[in-house]
Amino acid sequence: MDINDEKLIKLFHSRGFKVTPQRLGICNYVLKSTDHPSAEKIYSNIKKKYKTISRATVYKTIALLKEMGLISELNLNTTPSRYDPNQNIHVNIICPKCNSISDYESEVVEEFFLNLKSELDNDILGQNLDVYKICETCSKKK
Amino acid sequence: MDINDEKLIKLFHSRGFKVTPQRLGICNYVLKSTDHPSAEKIYSNIKKKYKTISRATVYKTIALLKEMGLISELNLNTTPSRYDPNQNIHVNIICPKCNSISDYESEVVEEFFLNLKSELDNDILGQNLDVYKICETCSKKK
DNA sequence: CTCGATGCAAAACGTTTGCAGTCTT
DNA sequence: AAGACTGCAAACGTTTTGCATCGAG
């Protein structure tokens, strides 16, 4: 993410959010990160500069960044874990409304995995392919 | 998973695990499930038959099933969550030893996503593509 | 009989919430 | 000055652990 304070401030203001030093600090750290930090890592890093910052603020700022589309959370629907007996290569189609998950298998998926595997020296230990899409039931409810 | 009690019992014995009614019950439920149940769902389902079963047993049996390669856990590395400012289509290459994550972008990935998208009526809300692979640092450590 | 499995209770862990006080606008 | 934000502490839901008892082999 190539973003500076000026841009960030404008973004926040355009969304009606206030700009605080804590927020800027967190944003600068997260948006420049390449190591996919956890909330705890963000917290301990930002604590160096803002001794009194709380985890609550970190989590709230993370939520803000997600809302603004500046970051995404890996492994969404973290808790509770869900389990799958299907050990074929497949995509999990996850409905963010009702949390239902259905497996999707197709040639496109299989071919992709084989190609990716060969690109990665054939030593993939496992995989997890998720896509988010409103399920039929939920889209009917509208 | 097309598996019956007889096969299951052999599998358990071959790994030196004991066969208990609770385990069989949990296995039968999970291995036949198609709705990607959570631990809590497995627990409340199995509780109908085994009134005194505890969550601990459920979790331990899940661990066993994972170890035997009969199920996989979706959204592995569930906690803590990790965050990513990279909003391009990419694969997260996750090292299960050190939990490092690096982004991988390629034409293969991009093409796959476009194909999948069109297969799914173009209304994908988001995606999360993970593959597990020992990272260079860890494979050197050996 | 032995050792692994169960199940309770308590702890651990990441995350969320309520609220009083503070700071941006 | 108003209302959004902070940060503490407590609560929450999921998962793990310690340990006494039980039961499969």
Tab-separated table of C-alpha atoms (C1' of nucleotides) in Angstrom:
chain	number	residue	atom	x	y	z
A	1	MET	CA	0.000	0.000	0.000
A	2	ASP	CA	1.654	3.245	-1.091
A	3	ILE	CA	-0.046	5.798	1.085
A	4	ASN	CA	1.137	8.773	3.067
A	5	ASP	CA	-0.257	10.694	6.020
A	6	GLU	CA	-1.812	13.339	3.822
A	7	LYS	CA	-3.771	10.786	1.799
A	8	LEU	CA	-4.752	8.925	4.925
A	9	ILE	CA	-6.061	12.052	6.608
A	10	LYS	CA	-8.150	12.883	3.560
A	11	LEU	CA	-9.509	9.340	3.476
A	12	PHE	CA	-10.481	9.442	7.102
A	13	HIS	CA	-12.105	12.839	6.819
A	14	SER	CA	-14.010	11.882	3.699
A	15	ARG	CA	-15.534	9.028	5.658
A	16	GLY	CA	-16.316	11.219	8.666
A	17	PHE	CA	-13.689	9.567	10.856
A	18	LYS	CA	-11.427	11.541	13.128
A	19	VAL	CA	-7.677	11.496	12.806
A	20	THR	CA	-5.743	10.643	15.943
A	21	PRO	CA	-2.027	10.008	16.384
A	22	GLN	CA	-2.786	6.431	17.412
A	23	ARG	CA	-4.721	5.802	14.217
A	24	LEU	CA	-2.033	7.281	12.041
A	25	GLY	CA	0.569	5.201	13.814
A	26	ILE	CA	-1.361	1.984	13.377
A	27	CYS	CA	-2.178	2.737	9.751
A	28	ASN	CA	1.373	3.559	8.868
A	29	TYR	CA	2.562	0.366	10.411
A	30	VAL	CA	-0.062	-1.953	8.970
A	31	LEU	CA	-0.264	-0.455	5.508
A	32	LYS	CA	3.492	-0.641	5.057
A	33	SER	CA	3.776	-4.133	6.511
A	34	THR	CA	4.593	-7.082	4.329
A	35	ASP	CA	4.663	-9.767	7.016
A	36	HIS	CA	0.913	-10.008	7.583
A	37	PRO	CA	1.035	-8.962	11.218
A	38	SER	CA	-1.377	-10.156	13.881
A	39	ALA	CA	-3.308	-7.763	16.081
A	40	GLU	CA	-0.911	-8.574	18.892
A	41	LYS	CA	2.092	-7.757	16.740
A	42	ILE	CA	0.539	-4.482	15.666
A	43	TYR	CA	-0.216	-3.741	19.292
A	44	SER	CA	3.270	-4.417	20.597
A	45	ASN	CA	4.834	-2.470	17.756
A	46	ILE	CA	2.638	0.571	18.204
A	47	LYS	CA	3.121	0.415	21.959
A	48	LYS	CA	6.745	1.429	21.467
A	49	LYS	CA	5.567	4.824	20.325
A	50	TYR	CA	2.301	5.141	22.254
A	51	LYS	CA	2.994	3.634	25.643
A	52	THR	CA	-0.605	3.770	26.816
A	53	ILE	CA	-2.346	2.406	23.741
A	54	SER	CA	-4.743	-0.440	24.359
A	55	ARG	CA	-5.563	-3.534	22.398
A	56	ALA	CA	-9.115	-2.213	22.084
A	57	THR	CA	-7.899	0.738	20.045
A	58	VAL	CA	-5.850	-1.543	17.831
A	59	TYR	CA	-8.826	-3.793	17.153
A	60	LYS	CA	-11.087	-0.837	16.484
A	61	THR	CA	-8.610	0.674	14.060
A	62	ILE	CA	-8.207	-2.666	12.305
A	63	ALA	CA	-11.988	-2.782	11.891
A	64	LEU	CA	-11.859	0.695	10.420
A	65	LEU	CA	-9.189	-0.266	7.921
A	66	LYS	CA	-11.187	-3.280	6.877
A	67	GLU	CA	-14.269	-1.132	6.473
A	68	MET	CA	-12.344	1.270	4.279
A	69	GLY	CA	-11.040	-1.597	2.196
A	70	LEU	CA	-7.407	-0.826	2.956
A	71	ILE	CA	-6.624	-4.200	4.446
A	72	SER	CA	-8.139	-7.633	4.449
A	73	GLU	CA	-8.215	-10.187	7.170
A	74	LEU	CA	-6.732	-13.538	6.385
A	75	ASN	CA	-8.660	-16.597	7.465
A	76	LEU	CA	-11.908	-14.782	7.893
A	77	ASN	CA	-14.491	-16.444	10.098
A	78	THR	CA	-11.683	-17.327	12.405
A	79	THR	CA	-13.741	-18.599	15.269
A	80	PRO	CA	-15.137	-21.079	15.535
A	81	SER	CA	-13.044	-23.287	13.296
A	82	ARG	CA	-14.881	-25.353	10.750
A	83	TYR	CA	-13.905	-28.783	9.572
A	84	ASP	CA	-14.140	-30.493	6.224
A	85	PRO	CA	-13.848	-34.153	5.351
A	86	ASN	CA	-13.491	-33.387	1.647
A	87	GLN	CA	-9.823	-33.900	0.877
A	88	ASN	CA	-10.099	-33.269	-2.849
A	89	ILE	CA	-8.821	-30.008	-4.233
A	90	HIS	CA	-11.765	-27.651	-3.943
A	91	VAL	CA	-12.828	-24.107	-3.274
A	92	ASN	CA	-14.868	-23.293	-0.178
A	93	ILE	CA	-17.678	-20.986	-1.126
A	94	ILE	CA	-18.463	-19.099	2.059
A	95	CYS	CA	-21.591	-17.034	2.569
A	96	PRO	CA	-20.688	-14.089	4.795
A	97	LYS	CA	-24.343	-13.605	5.790
A	98	CYS	CA	-25.149	-17.049	7.180
A	99	ASN	CA	-21.666	-18.575	7.386
A	100	SER	CA	-22.683	-21.575	5.325
A	101	ILE	CA	-19.879	-23.187	3.410
A	102	SER	CA	-20.175	-25.343	0.326
A	103	ASP	CA	-17.454	-27.106	-1.545
A	104	TYR	CA	-16.882	-26.311	-5.176
A	105	GLU	CA	-14.871	-28.579	-7.424
A	106	SER	CA	-14.183	-27.954	-11.081
A	107	GLU	CA	-11.550	-28.413	-13.750
A	108	VAL	CA	-10.617	-24.769	-13.431
A	109	VAL	CA	-9.816	-25.321	-9.765
A	110	GLU	CA	-7.919	-28.518	-10.346
A	111	GLU	CA	-5.902	-27.136	-13.222
A	112	PHE	CA	-5.030	-24.053	-11.220
A	113	PHE	CA	-3.763	-26.121	-8.373
A	114	LEU	CA	-1.588	-28.273	-10.627
A	115	ASN	CA	-0.139	-25.193	-12.301
A	116	LEU	CA	0.478	-23.458	-9.010
A	117	LYS	CA	2.072	-26.568	-7.618
A	118	SER	CA	4.559	-26.786	-10.457
A	119	GLU	CA	5.298	-23.071	-10.096
A	120	LEU	CA	6.088	-23.700	-6.433
A	121	ASP	CA	8.493	-26.572	-6.962
A	122	ASN	CA	5.848	-29.224	-6.277
A	123	ASP	CA	6.185	-29.138	-2.551
A	124	ILE	CA	2.884	-27.798	-1.355
A	125	LEU	CA	1.811	-29.316	1.947
A	126	GLY	CA	-1.800	-28.285	1.805
A	127	GLN	CA	-4.116	-25.564	0.642
A	128	ASN	CA	-7.178	-23.641	1.537
A	129	LEU	CA	-9.073	-21.809	-1.168
A	130	ASP	CA	-11.941	-19.638	0.011
A	131	VAL	CA	-14.216	-17.352	-1.886
A	132	TYR	CA	-16.954	-15.253	-0.359
A	133	LYS	CA	-20.290	-15.128	-2.104
A	134	ILE	CA	-23.846	-14.639	-0.907
A	135	CYS	CA	-25.558	-18.018	-0.999
A	136	GLU	CA	-28.833	-18.635	-2.824
A	137	THR	CA	-30.892	-18.796	0.346
A	138	CYS	CA	-29.602	-15.457	1.588
A	139	SER	CA	-29.929	-13.702	-1.757
A	140	LYS	CA	-33.578	-14.758	-1.933
A	141	LYS	CA	-34.290	-13.373	1.545
A	142	LYS	CA	-33.204	-9.868	0.468
B	1	MET	CA	-15.560	-39.577	3.065
B	2	ASP	CA	-16.844	-43.058	2.354
B	3	ILE	CA	-15.736	-44.943	5.405
B	4	ASN	CA	-17.375	-47.431	7.702
B	5	ASP	CA	-16.782	-48.507	11.273
B	6	GLU	CA	-14.719	-51.488	10.249
B	7	LYS	CA	-12.311	-49.382	8.211
B	8	LEU	CA	-12.175	-46.797	10.947
B	9	ILE	CA	-11.326	-49.351	13.600
B	10	LYS	CA	-8.517	-50.738	11.472
B	11	LEU	CA	-7.197	-47.239	10.874
B	12	PHE	CA	-7.202	-46.431	14.568
B	13	HIS	CA	-5.552	-49.690	15.520
B	14	SER	CA	-2.904	-49.362	12.840
B	15	ARG	CA	-1.930	-46.043	14.390
B	16	GLY	CA	-1.985	-47.441	17.903
B	17	PHE	CA	-5.073	-45.478	18.929
B	18	LYS	CA	-7.853	-47.003	20.952
B	19	VAL	CA	-11.379	-47.291	19.672
B	20	THR	CA	-14.063	-45.859	21.917
B	21	PRO	CA	-17.758	-45.371	21.251
B	22	GLN	CA	-17.285	-41.609	21.572
B	23	ARG	CA	-14.590	-41.620	18.914
B	24	LEU	CA	-16.639	-43.705	16.550
B	25	GLY	CA	-19.604	-41.437	17.063
B	26	ILE	CA	-17.614	-38.289	16.378
B	27	CYS	CA	-15.907	-39.809	13.356
B	28	ASN	CA	-19.116	-41.000	11.826
B	29	TYR	CA	-20.666	-37.609	12.216
B	30	VAL	CA	-17.755	-35.538	10.975
B	31	LEU	CA	-16.697	-37.789	8.143
B	32	LYS	CA	-20.201	-37.890	6.735
B	33	SER	CA	-20.841	-34.179	7.207
B	34	THR	CA	-21.068	-31.854	4.247
B	35	ASP	CA	-21.792	-28.637	6.110
B	36	HIS	CA	-18.322	-28.048	7.510
B	37	PRO	CA	-19.353	-28.242	11.145
B	38	SER	CA	-17.679	-26.340	13.964
B	39	ALA	CA	-16.390	-28.069	17.077
B	40	GLU	CA	-19.410	-26.763	18.954
B	41	LYS	CA	-21.771	-28.215	16.381
B	42	ILE	CA	-20.015	-31.556	16.504
B	43	TYR	CA	-20.209	-31.427	20.283
B	44	SER	CA	-23.904	-30.657	20.498
B	45	ASN	CA	-24.702	-33.290	17.910
B	46	ILE	CA	-22.696	-36.023	19.566
B	47	LYS	CA	-24.104	-35.033	22.952
B	48	LYS	CA	-27.493	-36.326	21.843
B	49	LYS	CA	-26.089	-39.829	21.858
B	50	TYR	CA	-23.413	-39.531	24.539
B	51	LYS	CA	-24.924	-37.300	27.213
B	52	THR	CA	-21.758	-36.962	29.229
B	53	ILE	CA	-19.286	-36.272	26.452
B	54	SER	CA	-17.117	-33.220	26.956
B	55	ARG	CA	-15.807	-30.629	24.586
B	56	ALA	CA	-12.321	-31.782	25.502
B	57	THR	CA	-12.983	-35.174	23.973
B	58	VAL	CA	-14.392	-33.588	20.843
B	59	TYR	CA	-11.345	-31.390	20.417
B	60	LYS	CA	-8.996	-34.277	21.058
B	61	THR	CA	-10.774	-36.453	18.508
B	62	ILE	CA	-10.699	-33.644	15.960
B	63	ALA	CA	-6.950	-33.413	16.483
B	64	LEU	CA	-6.720	-37.139	15.899
B	65	LEU	CA	-8.675	-36.928	12.669
B	66	LYS	CA	-6.471	-34.129	11.460
B	67	GLU	CA	-3.388	-36.129	12.353
B	68	MET	CA	-4.712	-39.090	10.406
B	69	GLY	CA	-5.423	-36.873	7.419
B	70	LEU	CA	-9.124	-37.635	7.445
B	71	ILE	CA	-10.255	-34.055	7.838
B	72	SER	CA	-8.765	-30.648	7.374
B	73	GLU	CA	-9.357	-27.523	9.338
B	74	LEU	CA	-10.572	-24.576	7.360
B	75	ASN	CA	-8.899	-21.273	8.013
B	76	LEU	CA	-5.911	-22.852	9.601
B	77	ASN	CA	-3.884	-20.664	11.904
B	78	THR	CA	-7.173	-19.249	12.981
B	79	THR	CA	-5.936	-17.330	15.931
B	80	PRO	CA	-4.478	-14.881	15.953
B	81	SER	CA	-5.793	-13.295	12.779
B	82	ARG	CA	-3.284	-11.891	10.403
B	83	TYR	CA	-3.779	-8.845	8.238
B	84	ASP	CA	-2.664	-8.014	4.743
B	85	PRO	CA	-2.547	-4.672	2.985
B	86	ASN	CA	-2.054	-6.341	-0.407
B	87	GLN	CA	-5.415	-6.107	-2.135
B	88	ASN	CA	-4.289	-7.675	-5.412
B	89	ILE	CA	-5.319	-11.202	-6.216
B	90	HIS	CA	-2.623	-13.335	-4.669
B	91	VAL	CA	-1.869	-16.582	-2.923
B	92	ASN	CA	-0.650	-16.551	0.669
B	93	ILE	CA	2.219	-18.943	1.041
B	94	ILE	CA	2.166	-19.950	4.673
B	95	CYS	CA	4.993	-21.747	6.429
B	96	PRO	CA	3.499	-24.092	9.021
B	97	LYS	CA	6.780	-24.191	10.970
B	98	CYS	CA	7.314	-20.501	11.631
B	99	ASN	CA	3.931	-19.088	10.575
B	100	SER	CA	5.524	-16.661	8.169
B	101	ILE	CA	3.334	-15.636	5.273
B	102	SER	CA	4.445	-14.298	1.941
B	103	ASP	CA	2.306	-13.126	-0.925
B	104	TYR	CA	2.589	-14.816	-4.279
B	105	GLU	CA	1.238	-13.233	-7.421
B	106	SER	CA	1.421	-14.757	-10.875
B	107	GLU	CA	-0.486	-15.046	-14.106
B	108	VAL	CA	-1.585	-18.524	-13.135
B	109	VAL	CA	-3.214	-17.095	-10.011
B	110	GLU	CA	-4.817	-14.208	-11.803
B	111	GLU	CA	-6.138	-16.319	-14.632
B	112	PHE	CA	-7.555	-18.835	-12.209
B	113	PHE	CA	-9.405	-16.160	-10.329
B	114	LEU	CA	-10.909	-14.718	-13.493
B	115	ASN	CA	-12.020	-18.159	-14.640
B	116	LEU	CA	-13.449	-19.045	-11.276
B	117	LYS	CA	-15.228	-15.726	-11.111
B	118	SER	CA	-16.959	-16.311	-14.410
B	119	GLU	CA	-17.876	-19.833	-13.332
B	120	LEU	CA	-19.503	-18.346	-10.241
B	121	ASP	CA	-21.626	-15.752	-12.033
B	122	ASN	CA	-19.135	-12.952	-11.411
B	123	ASP	CA	-20.359	-12.114	-7.976
B	124	ILE	CA	-17.497	-13.019	-5.727
B	125	LEU	CA	-17.194	-10.704	-2.737
B	126	GLY	CA	-13.679	-11.621	-1.782
B	127	GLN	CA	-11.233	-14.451	-1.654
B	128	ASN	CA	-8.519	-16.007	0.386
B	129	LEU	CA	-6.102	-18.389	-1.253
B	130	ASP	CA	-3.663	-20.122	1.069
B	131	VAL	CA	-1.080	-22.753	0.400
B	132	TYR	CA	1.147	-24.309	3.012
B	133	LYS	CA	4.796	-24.779	2.205
B	134	ILE	CA	7.941	-24.842	4.313
B	135	CYS	CA	9.739	-21.545	3.803
B	136	GLU	CA	13.373	-21.311	2.729
B	137	THR	CA	14.604	-20.310	6.158
B	138	CYS	CA	12.950	-23.272	7.839
B	139	SER	CA	14.018	-25.794	5.219
B	140	LYS	CA	17.628	-24.690	5.697
B	141	LYS	CA	17.409	-25.147	9.456
B	142	LYS	CA	16.520	-28.815	9.040
C	1	DC	C1'	-3.359	-55.073	34.686
C	2	DT	C1'	-1.780	-51.184	32.159
C	3	DC	C1'	-1.874	-47.233	29.839
C	4	DG	C1'	-4.496	-44.463	27.024
C	5	DA	C1'	-9.099	-42.030	26.865
C	6	DT	C1'	-12.745	-39.569	29.118
C	7	DG	C1'	-14.816	-35.653	31.222
C	8	DC	C1'	-14.894	-32.231	34.600
C	9	DA	C1'	-13.277	-27.777	35.983
C	10	DA	C1'	-10.207	-24.265	35.463
C	11	DA	C1'	-7.134	-21.727	32.672
C	12	DA	C1'	-5.600	-19.717	28.460
C	13	DC	C1'	-6.138	-17.191	24.417
C	14	DG	C1'	-7.707	-13.749	21.100
C	15	DT	C1'	-11.256	-10.628	20.670
C	16	DT	C1'	-15.233	-7.582	21.969
C	17	DT	C1'	-17.815	-4.525	24.896
C	18	DG	C1'	-19.184	-0.878	28.497
C	19	DC	C1'	-17.986	3.120	30.141
C	20	DA	C1'	-15.614	7.196	32.095
C	21	DG	C1'	-12.514	10.449	30.637
C	22	DT	C1'	-10.047	12.729	26.673
C	23	DC	C1'	-9.231	14.923	22.321
C	24	DT	C1'	-10.457	16.186	17.459
C	25	DT	C1'	-13.134	19.076	14.930
D	1	DA	C1'	-19.047	22.451	22.915
D	2	DA	C1'	-20.357	18.117	20.934
D	3	DG	C1'	-19.485	13.846	19.894
D	4	DA	C1'	-16.059	10.646	18.387
D	5	DC	C1'	-11.987	8.236	20.229
D	6	DT	C1'	-9.123	6.208	23.828
D	7	DG	C1'	-7.971	2.887	27.150
D	8	DC	C1'	-9.031	0.368	31.116
D	9	DA	C1'	-11.259	-3.613	32.911
D	10	DA	C1'	-14.402	-6.991	32.530
D	11	DA	C1'	-16.842	-10.213	29.550
D	12	DC	C1'	-17.053	-13.284	25.819
D	13	DG	C1'	-16.560	-17.564	22.981
D	14	DT	C1'	-13.358	-20.950	21.571
D	15	DT	C1'	-9.778	-23.966	22.627
D	16	DT	C1'	-6.359	-26.157	25.794
D	17	DT	C1'	-4.712	-28.202	30.020
D	18	DG	C1'	-4.433	-30.844	34.610
D	19	DC	C1'	-6.021	-34.425	36.804
D	20	DA	C1'	-8.817	-38.083	38.827
D	21	DT	C1'	-11.515	-41.773	37.077
D	22	DC	C1'	-12.724	-45.114	33.608
D	23	DG	C1'	-12.336	-48.618	30.165
D	24	DA	C1'	-10.081	-50.815	25.872
D	25	DG	C1'	-6.580	-53.897	24.910
